[in-house]
């Protein structure tokens, strides 16, 4: 991902609308003005940019951008002029929302997710994403190795990435 100006995007709505909570502060659904494609904008306070946290996040997301089970960083704008007091990461929009939102929709109807296979698919895909983060493991190779009962194969020289906030509201569905 490369740095792009935020004026290329227009906000559509706050991601917290209709999602069931205030967990998504600073998260907006945006539309690219030229392509019309929908993305997520994650707004970052300047203090996190100057501390280097955001640049580390951009690097980590760049390392994992080709993995199908990790949200893709499309572009970013970390300039924080006085009239725009935040940086922006533009991410893949996961149109089905979070696992947490799905669970809340079922709970609101007094129902449970009846498809156990779906739950196992989510866990398996999460394990593939974690294998990428921790070991740099290739997704296709990890699938093949799992099918024969073998662990993911670590990539030599990979710098492990620790997520530190895995929870249903941070697991997105497409």
PDB file of C-alpha atoms in Angstrom:
ATOM      1  CA  UNK A   1       0.000   0.000   0.000  1.00  0.00           C
ATOM      2  CA  UNK A   2       1.182   3.488  -0.742  1.00  0.00           C
ATOM      3  CA  UNK A   3       0.293   6.808   0.797  1.00  0.00           C
ATOM      4  CA  UNK A   4      -2.620   8.539  -0.934  1.00  0.00           C
ATOM      5  CA  UNK A   5      -4.404  11.784  -0.158  1.00  0.00           C
ATOM      6  CA  UNK A   6      -7.562  11.473   1.905  1.00  0.00           C
ATOM      7  CA  UNK A   7      -9.415  13.886  -0.405  1.00  0.00           C
ATOM      8  CA  UNK A   8      -9.835  10.902  -2.777  1.00  0.00           C
ATOM      9  CA  UNK A   9     -12.444   9.470  -0.368  1.00  0.00           C
ATOM     10  CA  UNK A  10     -15.817  10.679   0.837  1.00  0.00           C
ATOM     11  CA  UNK A  11     -17.455   9.459   4.079  1.00  0.00           C
ATOM     12  CA  UNK A  12     -20.660   7.437   3.719  1.00  0.00           C
ATOM     13  CA  UNK A  13     -21.449   6.689   7.384  1.00  0.00           C
ATOM     14  CA  UNK A  14     -19.896   5.862  10.729  1.00  0.00           C
ATOM     15  CA  UNK A  15     -19.221   2.140  10.921  1.00  0.00           C
ATOM     16  CA  UNK A  16     -20.801   2.070  14.393  1.00  0.00           C
ATOM     17  CA  UNK A  17     -24.204   2.853  12.866  1.00  0.00           C
ATOM     18  CA  UNK A  18     -26.260  -0.307  12.771  1.00  0.00           C
ATOM     19  CA  UNK A  19     -23.419  -2.408  14.153  1.00  0.00           C
ATOM     20  CA  UNK A  20     -24.540  -2.419  17.757  1.00  0.00           C
ATOM     21  CA  UNK A  21     -22.137  -0.369  19.773  1.00  0.00           C
ATOM     22  CA  UNK A  22     -19.580   2.326  20.221  1.00  0.00           C
ATOM     23  CA  UNK A  23     -16.636  -0.016  19.690  1.00  0.00           C
ATOM     24  CA  UNK A  24     -16.000   1.511  16.280  1.00  0.00           C
ATOM     25  CA  UNK A  25     -15.047   5.052  17.282  1.00  0.00           C
ATOM     26  CA  UNK A  26     -13.065   6.634  14.464  1.00  0.00           C
ATOM     27  CA  UNK A  27     -14.120   3.951  11.966  1.00  0.00           C
ATOM     28  CA  UNK A  28     -16.032   5.161   8.912  1.00  0.00           C
ATOM     29  CA  UNK A  29     -17.369   3.609   5.748  1.00  0.00           C
ATOM     30  CA  UNK A  30     -16.037   5.686   2.839  1.00  0.00           C
ATOM     31  CA  UNK A  31     -16.369   5.677  -0.934  1.00  0.00           C
ATOM     32  CA  UNK A  32     -13.477   6.256  -3.336  1.00  0.00           C
ATOM     33  CA  UNK A  33     -14.490   9.263  -5.450  1.00  0.00           C
ATOM     34  CA  UNK A  34     -13.073   7.905  -8.721  1.00  0.00           C
ATOM     35  CA  UNK A  35     -13.755   4.164  -8.578  1.00  0.00           C
ATOM     36  CA  UNK A  36     -16.908   4.280  -6.442  1.00  0.00           C
ATOM     37  CA  UNK A  37     -15.585   1.360  -4.369  1.00  0.00           C
ATOM     38  CA  UNK A  38     -16.436   1.210  -0.674  1.00  0.00           C
ATOM     39  CA  UNK A  39     -13.685   0.995   1.947  1.00  0.00           C
ATOM     40  CA  UNK A  40     -13.224   1.444   5.676  1.00  0.00           C
ATOM     41  CA  UNK A  41     -11.382   4.495   7.005  1.00  0.00           C
ATOM     42  CA  UNK A  42      -9.705   4.009  10.368  1.00  0.00           C
ATOM     43  CA  UNK A  43      -8.879   7.417  11.852  1.00  0.00           C
ATOM     44  CA  UNK A  44      -5.716   7.543  13.935  1.00  0.00           C
ATOM     45  CA  UNK A  45      -4.912  10.197  16.570  1.00  0.00           C
ATOM     46  CA  UNK A  46      -1.670  12.120  15.850  1.00  0.00           C
ATOM     47  CA  UNK A  47      -0.061  10.890  19.098  1.00  0.00           C
ATOM     48  CA  UNK A  48      -0.158   7.285  17.817  1.00  0.00           C
ATOM     49  CA  UNK A  49       1.405   8.394  14.540  1.00  0.00           C
ATOM     50  CA  UNK A  50       4.256  10.270  16.250  1.00  0.00           C
ATOM     51  CA  UNK A  51       4.879   7.348  18.644  1.00  0.00           C
ATOM     52  CA  UNK A  52       5.412   5.122  15.615  1.00  0.00           C
ATOM     53  CA  UNK A  53       2.544   2.727  16.397  1.00  0.00           C
ATOM     54  CA  UNK A  54       0.708   3.517  13.177  1.00  0.00           C
ATOM     55  CA  UNK A  55       3.768   3.147  10.957  1.00  0.00           C
ATOM     56  CA  UNK A  56       4.380  -0.270  12.543  1.00  0.00           C
ATOM     57  CA  UNK A  57       0.748  -1.184  11.841  1.00  0.00           C
ATOM     58  CA  UNK A  58       1.118  -0.055   8.206  1.00  0.00           C
ATOM     59  CA  UNK A  59       4.289  -2.165   7.828  1.00  0.00           C
ATOM     60  CA  UNK A  60       2.659  -5.211   9.417  1.00  0.00           C
ATOM     61  CA  UNK A  61      -0.457  -4.921   7.272  1.00  0.00           C
ATOM     62  CA  UNK A  62       1.724  -4.502   4.196  1.00  0.00           C
ATOM     63  CA  UNK A  63       3.547  -7.748   5.031  1.00  0.00           C
ATOM     64  CA  UNK A  64       0.214  -9.589   5.177  1.00  0.00           C
ATOM     65  CA  UNK A  65      -1.672  -7.854   2.360  1.00  0.00           C
ATOM     66  CA  UNK A  66      -1.901 -10.912   0.115  1.00  0.00           C
ATOM     67  CA  UNK A  67      -3.456 -13.192   2.742  1.00  0.00           C
ATOM     68  CA  UNK A  68      -7.179 -13.812   2.096  1.00  0.00           C
ATOM     69  CA  UNK A  69      -8.024 -14.032   5.818  1.00  0.00           C
ATOM     70  CA  UNK A  70      -6.457 -10.713   6.825  1.00  0.00           C
ATOM     71  CA  UNK A  71      -8.137  -7.375   6.117  1.00  0.00           C
ATOM     72  CA  UNK A  72      -6.176  -5.624   3.370  1.00  0.00           C
ATOM     73  CA  UNK A  73      -4.652  -2.168   3.796  1.00  0.00           C
ATOM     74  CA  UNK A  74      -5.584  -0.343   0.591  1.00  0.00           C
ATOM     75  CA  UNK A  75      -3.786   2.944   1.205  1.00  0.00           C
ATOM     76  CA  UNK A  76      -3.125   5.447   3.973  1.00  0.00           C
ATOM     77  CA  UNK A  77      -2.603   9.139   4.699  1.00  0.00           C
ATOM     78  CA  UNK A  78      -0.641   9.922   7.849  1.00  0.00           C
ATOM     79  CA  UNK A  79      -0.338  13.663   7.259  1.00  0.00           C
ATOM     80  CA  UNK A  80      -2.036  15.583  10.058  1.00  0.00           C
ATOM     81  CA  UNK A  81      -2.383  19.244   9.078  1.00  0.00           C
ATOM     82  CA  UNK A  82      -3.981  21.520  11.682  1.00  0.00           C
ATOM     83  CA  UNK A  83      -7.417  21.385  10.014  1.00  0.00           C
ATOM     84  CA  UNK A  84      -7.423  17.531   9.914  1.00  0.00           C
ATOM     85  CA  UNK A  85      -6.372  16.240  13.344  1.00  0.00           C
ATOM     86  CA  UNK A  86      -6.014  12.560  12.443  1.00  0.00           C
ATOM     87  CA  UNK A  87      -4.263  10.152  10.121  1.00  0.00           C
ATOM     88  CA  UNK A  88      -6.219   7.682   8.008  1.00  0.00           C
ATOM     89  CA  UNK A  89      -5.809   4.027   7.112  1.00  0.00           C
ATOM     90  CA  UNK A  90      -8.048   2.860   4.257  1.00  0.00           C
ATOM     91  CA  UNK A  91      -8.913  -0.805   4.565  1.00  0.00           C
ATOM     92  CA  UNK A  92     -10.831  -3.469   2.698  1.00  0.00           C
ATOM     93  CA  UNK A  93     -14.557  -3.231   3.464  1.00  0.00           C
ATOM     94  CA  UNK A  94     -15.865  -6.526   4.827  1.00  0.00           C
ATOM     95  CA  UNK A  95     -19.469  -6.244   3.733  1.00  0.00           C
ATOM     96  CA  UNK A  96     -20.856  -8.838   6.179  1.00  0.00           C
ATOM     97  CA  UNK A  97     -19.528  -6.944   9.197  1.00  0.00           C
ATOM     98  CA  UNK A  98     -17.944  -8.393  12.297  1.00  0.00           C
ATOM     99  CA  UNK A  99     -18.490 -11.758  13.933  1.00  0.00           C
ATOM    100  CA  UNK A 100     -19.646  -9.818  16.999  1.00  0.00           C
ATOM    101  CA  UNK A 101     -22.371  -8.046  14.979  1.00  0.00           C
ATOM    102  CA  UNK A 102     -23.540 -11.402  13.590  1.00  0.00           C
ATOM    103  CA  UNK A 103     -23.726 -12.861  17.101  1.00  0.00           C
ATOM    104  CA  UNK A 104     -25.686  -9.816  18.317  1.00  0.00           C
ATOM    105  CA  UNK A 105     -28.170 -10.135  15.422  1.00  0.00           C
ATOM    106  CA  UNK A 106     -28.844 -13.762  16.345  1.00  0.00           C
ATOM    107  CA  UNK A 107     -29.092 -12.923  20.062  1.00  0.00           C
ATOM    108  CA  UNK A 108     -31.586 -10.105  19.363  1.00  0.00           C
ATOM    109  CA  UNK A 109     -33.873 -12.696  17.753  1.00  0.00           C
ATOM    110  CA  UNK A 110     -33.323 -15.171  20.582  1.00  0.00           C
ATOM    111  CA  UNK A 111     -31.579 -17.544  18.183  1.00  0.00           C
ATOM    112  CA  UNK A 112     -28.290 -19.377  17.960  1.00  0.00           C
ATOM    113  CA  UNK A 113     -26.151 -19.964  14.918  1.00  0.00           C
ATOM    114  CA  UNK A 114     -27.376 -23.402  13.830  1.00  0.00           C
ATOM    115  CA  UNK A 115     -24.593 -24.077  11.332  1.00  0.00           C
ATOM    116  CA  UNK A 116     -21.717 -25.559  13.331  1.00  0.00           C
ATOM    117  CA  UNK A 117     -19.736 -25.877  10.089  1.00  0.00           C
ATOM    118  CA  UNK A 118     -19.720 -22.079   9.773  1.00  0.00           C
ATOM    119  CA  UNK A 119     -18.236 -21.737  13.260  1.00  0.00           C
ATOM    120  CA  UNK A 120     -15.481 -24.247  12.438  1.00  0.00           C
ATOM    121  CA  UNK A 121     -14.791 -22.411   9.153  1.00  0.00           C
ATOM    122  CA  UNK A 122     -14.339 -19.141  11.065  1.00  0.00           C
ATOM    123  CA  UNK A 123     -11.940 -20.844  13.510  1.00  0.00           C
ATOM    124  CA  UNK A 124      -9.979 -22.471  10.682  1.00  0.00           C
ATOM    125  CA  UNK A 125      -9.691 -19.203   8.741  1.00  0.00           C
ATOM    126  CA  UNK A 126      -8.633 -17.435  11.951  1.00  0.00           C
ATOM    127  CA  UNK A 127      -5.937 -20.085  12.464  1.00  0.00           C
ATOM    128  CA  UNK A 128      -4.660 -19.473   8.919  1.00  0.00           C
ATOM    129  CA  UNK A 129      -4.491 -15.728   9.598  1.00  0.00           C
ATOM    130  CA  UNK A 130      -2.631 -16.333  12.874  1.00  0.00           C
ATOM    131  CA  UNK A 131      -0.195 -18.697  11.129  1.00  0.00           C
ATOM    132  CA  UNK A 132       0.570 -15.847   8.711  1.00  0.00           C
ATOM    133  CA  UNK A 133       1.045 -13.323  11.514  1.00  0.00           C
ATOM    134  CA  UNK A 134       3.184 -15.541  13.726  1.00  0.00           C
ATOM    135  CA  UNK A 135       5.150 -17.579  11.189  1.00  0.00           C
ATOM    136  CA  UNK A 136       4.759 -15.813   7.830  1.00  0.00           C
ATOM    137  CA  UNK A 137       3.124 -19.047   6.664  1.00  0.00           C
ATOM    138  CA  UNK A 138       1.697 -19.219   3.150  1.00  0.00           C
ATOM    139  CA  UNK A 139      -2.088 -19.674   3.216  1.00  0.00           C
ATOM    140  CA  UNK A 140      -2.287 -22.404   0.537  1.00  0.00           C
ATOM    141  CA  UNK A 141       0.602 -24.358   2.040  1.00  0.00           C
ATOM    142  CA  UNK A 142      -0.937 -24.044   5.520  1.00  0.00           C
ATOM    143  CA  UNK A 143      -4.242 -25.437   4.193  1.00  0.00           C
ATOM    144  CA  UNK A 144      -2.470 -28.364   2.541  1.00  0.00           C
ATOM    145  CA  UNK A 145      -0.426 -29.122   5.658  1.00  0.00           C
ATOM    146  CA  UNK A 146      -3.528 -28.901   7.897  1.00  0.00           C
ATOM    147  CA  UNK A 147      -5.312 -31.413   5.637  1.00  0.00           C
ATOM    148  CA  UNK A 148      -2.642 -33.995   6.502  1.00  0.00           C
ATOM    149  CA  UNK A 149      -2.413 -33.047  10.187  1.00  0.00           C
ATOM    150  CA  UNK A 150       0.775 -30.976  10.033  1.00  0.00           C
ATOM    151  CA  UNK A 151       1.515 -27.582  11.556  1.00  0.00           C
ATOM    152  CA  UNK A 152       2.034 -24.412   9.542  1.00  0.00           C
ATOM    153  CA  UNK A 153       5.549 -24.099   8.179  1.00  0.00           C
ATOM    154  CA  UNK A 154       7.434 -21.051   9.531  1.00  0.00           C
ATOM    155  CA  UNK A 155       9.155 -18.833   6.972  1.00  0.00           C
ATOM    156  CA  UNK A 156      12.852 -18.252   7.698  1.00  0.00           C
ATOM    157  CA  UNK A 157      13.568 -14.653   8.668  1.00  0.00           C
ATOM    158  CA  UNK A 158       9.909 -13.768   9.305  1.00  0.00           C
ATOM    159  CA  UNK A 159       9.440 -11.120  11.990  1.00  0.00           C
ATOM    160  CA  UNK A 160       6.462 -12.413  14.057  1.00  0.00           C
ATOM    161  CA  UNK A 161       3.461 -10.100  14.391  1.00  0.00           C
ATOM    162  CA  UNK A 162       1.357 -10.231  17.566  1.00  0.00           C
ATOM    163  CA  UNK A 163      -2.247  -9.045  17.126  1.00  0.00           C
ATOM    164  CA  UNK A 164      -2.985  -8.433  20.858  1.00  0.00           C
ATOM    165  CA  UNK A 165      -6.716  -7.782  20.345  1.00  0.00           C
ATOM    166  CA  UNK A 166      -8.382 -10.864  18.870  1.00  0.00           C
ATOM    167  CA  UNK A 167     -12.077 -10.833  19.726  1.00  0.00           C
ATOM    168  CA  UNK A 168     -15.362 -11.246  17.814  1.00  0.00           C
ATOM    169  CA  UNK A 169     -15.628  -7.497  17.094  1.00  0.00           C
ATOM    170  CA  UNK A 170     -12.223  -7.672  15.326  1.00  0.00           C
ATOM    171  CA  UNK A 171     -13.065 -10.710  13.178  1.00  0.00           C
ATOM    172  CA  UNK A 172     -14.604  -9.526   9.909  1.00  0.00           C
ATOM    173  CA  UNK A 173     -16.666 -11.514   7.431  1.00  0.00           C
ATOM    174  CA  UNK A 174     -16.830 -11.255   3.648  1.00  0.00           C
TER     175      UNK A 174
END
